[in-house]
Amino acid sequence: VQLQASGGGLVQAGGSLRLSCAASGRTFSSYVMGWFRQAPGKEREFVAGISRSGGITYNADSVQGRFTISRDTAKNTVYLQMNNLKPEDTAVYACAADDSWRVSTTPVNYDYWGQGTQVTVSS
């Protein structure tokens, strides 16, 4: 499966962005999907994940209540709605696909990765 992320940009603190990740290739519903981010000098970290059906979602504690992951099977796209953004959310965000059945927070468990999209939050 090929993944293409978009929607990043520069936003002021308190603002919102919606990231999109379009999938092509193998059946989209065959994958658990996740969003990860990596800030300069830091390790890649889990942000949010969603099950194959979309019925189960997980958020990192740092984004709980502010970010929402969702998926649209008809459009083969997964979204990350980010509200009340903070400067510490600044990072390159990447989507990933995992052909297992459980949502994992570990990057190494994901099989396919899209290119990143930069999110910059100014204070």
CSV table of C-alpha atoms in Angstrom, one decimal:
chain,number,residue,atom,x,y,z
A,1,VAL,CA,0.0,0.0,0.0
A,2,GLN,CA,1.2,3.5,-0.8
A,3,LEU,CA,0.5,6.4,1.6
A,4,GLN,CA,0.4,10.1,0.9
A,5,ALA,CA,0.1,12.5,3.7
A,6,SER,CA,-1.0,16.2,3.4
A,7,GLY,CA,-2.4,19.0,5.3
A,8,GLY,CA,0.5,20.3,7.4
A,9,GLY,CA,1.4,23.9,7.7
A,10,LEU,CA,2.1,26.8,10.0
A,11,VAL,CA,-0.5,27.7,12.6
A,12,GLN,CA,-0.7,29.8,15.8
A,13,ALA,CA,-1.1,28.2,19.2
A,14,GLY,CA,-4.7,27.4,19.8
A,15,GLY,CA,-5.4,26.9,16.1
A,16,SER,CA,-6.5,23.8,14.2
A,17,LEU,CA,-5.2,21.7,11.3
A,18,ARG,CA,-6.5,18.5,9.7
A,19,LEU,CA,-4.0,16.0,8.3
A,20,SER,CA,-5.1,13.6,5.6
A,21,CYS,CA,-3.4,10.3,4.5
A,22,ALA,CA,-4.6,8.9,1.3
A,23,ALA,CA,-3.9,5.2,0.7
A,24,SER,CA,-3.6,3.3,-2.6
A,25,GLY,CA,-2.9,-0.2,-3.6
A,26,ARG,CA,-4.2,-3.0,-1.4
A,27,THR,CA,-7.6,-2.8,0.3
A,28,PHE,CA,-7.6,0.0,2.7
A,29,SER,CA,-9.7,-1.8,5.2
A,30,SER,CA,-7.1,-4.5,5.6
A,31,TYR,CA,-4.9,-2.1,7.7
A,32,VAL,CA,-4.7,-0.6,11.1
A,33,MET,CA,-3.7,3.0,10.6
A,34,GLY,CA,-1.6,5.2,12.8
A,35,TRP,CA,-0.2,8.7,13.0
A,36,PHE,CA,3.3,9.3,14.4
A,37,ARG,CA,5.3,12.4,14.8
A,38,GLN,CA,9.0,13.3,15.1
A,39,ALA,CA,10.4,16.6,16.4
A,40,PRO,CA,14.0,17.6,15.8
A,41,GLY,CA,16.4,15.7,18.1
A,42,LYS,CA,13.6,13.5,19.4
A,43,GLU,CA,12.5,9.9,18.7
A,44,ARG,CA,9.4,9.2,16.6
A,45,GLU,CA,6.4,9.0,18.9
A,46,PHE,CA,2.9,7.5,18.5
A,47,VAL,CA,0.1,10.1,18.2
A,48,ALA,CA,-3.1,8.2,17.4
A,49,GLY,CA,-4.2,4.9,15.9
A,50,ILE,CA,-7.4,3.5,14.5
A,51,SER,CA,-8.6,-0.1,14.0
A,52,ARG,CA,-9.4,-1.6,10.6
A,53,SER,CA,-13.2,-1.0,11.1
A,54,GLY,CA,-12.7,2.4,12.6
A,55,GLY,CA,-14.5,1.4,15.8
A,56,ILE,CA,-11.5,1.5,18.0
A,57,THR,CA,-9.2,4.5,18.4
A,58,TYR,CA,-6.2,5.3,20.7
A,59,ASN,CA,-4.6,8.6,21.4
A,60,ALA,CA,-1.4,9.4,23.1
A,61,ASP,CA,-1.9,11.1,26.5
A,62,SER,CA,-0.2,14.2,25.2
A,63,VAL,CA,-3.0,14.8,22.6
A,64,GLN,CA,-6.0,13.3,24.3
A,65,GLY,CA,-8.9,15.6,24.1
A,66,ARG,CA,-7.3,17.7,21.3
A,67,PHE,CA,-6.7,15.3,18.4
A,68,THR,CA,-9.1,12.9,16.8
A,69,ILE,CA,-8.3,10.2,14.3
A,70,SER,CA,-10.8,8.9,11.8
A,71,ARG,CA,-11.0,7.0,8.6
A,72,ASP,CA,-13.2,7.1,5.5
A,73,THR,CA,-13.1,3.7,3.8
A,74,ALA,CA,-14.9,5.0,0.7
A,75,LYS,CA,-12.1,7.5,0.2
A,76,ASN,CA,-9.3,5.3,1.3
A,77,THR,CA,-8.2,8.1,3.7
A,78,VAL,CA,-7.4,8.5,7.3
A,79,TYR,CA,-7.6,11.8,9.0
A,80,LEU,CA,-6.1,13.5,12.0
A,81,GLN,CA,-8.0,16.5,13.3
A,82,MET,CA,-5.8,18.6,15.5
A,83,ASN,CA,-7.4,21.2,17.7
A,84,ASN,CA,-6.0,23.6,20.3
A,85,LEU,CA,-2.5,23.1,18.9
A,86,LYS,CA,0.5,23.9,21.1
A,87,PRO,CA,4.0,24.8,20.2
A,88,GLU,CA,5.1,21.4,21.5
A,89,ASP,CA,3.0,19.7,18.8
A,90,THR,CA,5.5,21.0,16.2
A,91,ALA,CA,6.9,18.0,14.4
A,92,VAL,CA,6.9,16.1,11.1
A,93,TYR,CA,3.8,14.0,11.1
A,94,ALA,CA,3.6,10.7,9.2
A,95,CYS,CA,0.9,8.1,8.7
A,96,ALA,CA,1.6,4.4,8.7
A,97,ALA,CA,-0.3,1.2,7.9
A,98,ASP,CA,-0.1,-2.1,9.8
A,99,ASP,CA,-1.7,-5.3,8.5
A,100,SER,CA,-2.2,-6.8,12.0
A,101,TRP,CA,-5.5,-6.8,13.9
A,102,ARG,CA,-4.5,-4.7,16.9
A,103,VAL,CA,-3.7,-1.0,17.1
A,104,SER,CA,0.0,-0.7,18.1
A,105,THR,CA,1.8,2.3,19.5
A,106,THR,CA,5.2,1.0,18.4
A,107,PRO,CA,6.5,2.3,15.1
A,108,VAL,CA,8.4,-0.9,14.3
A,109,ASN,CA,5.1,-2.8,14.1
A,110,TYR,CA,3.9,-0.7,11.1
A,111,ASP,CA,4.7,-2.1,7.7
A,112,TYR,CA,4.2,0.9,5.4
A,113,TRP,CA,4.9,4.6,5.9
A,114,GLY,CA,4.0,7.7,4.0
A,115,GLN,CA,6.2,10.7,3.7
A,116,GLY,CA,5.9,13.2,6.5
A,117,THR,CA,4.1,16.5,6.5
A,118,GLN,CA,5.5,19.4,8.6
A,119,VAL,CA,3.3,20.9,11.3
A,120,THR,CA,4.6,24.1,12.9
A,121,VAL,CA,2.8,25.8,15.8
A,122,SER,CA,3.9,29.3,16.7
A,123,SER,CA,3.5,30.7,20.2
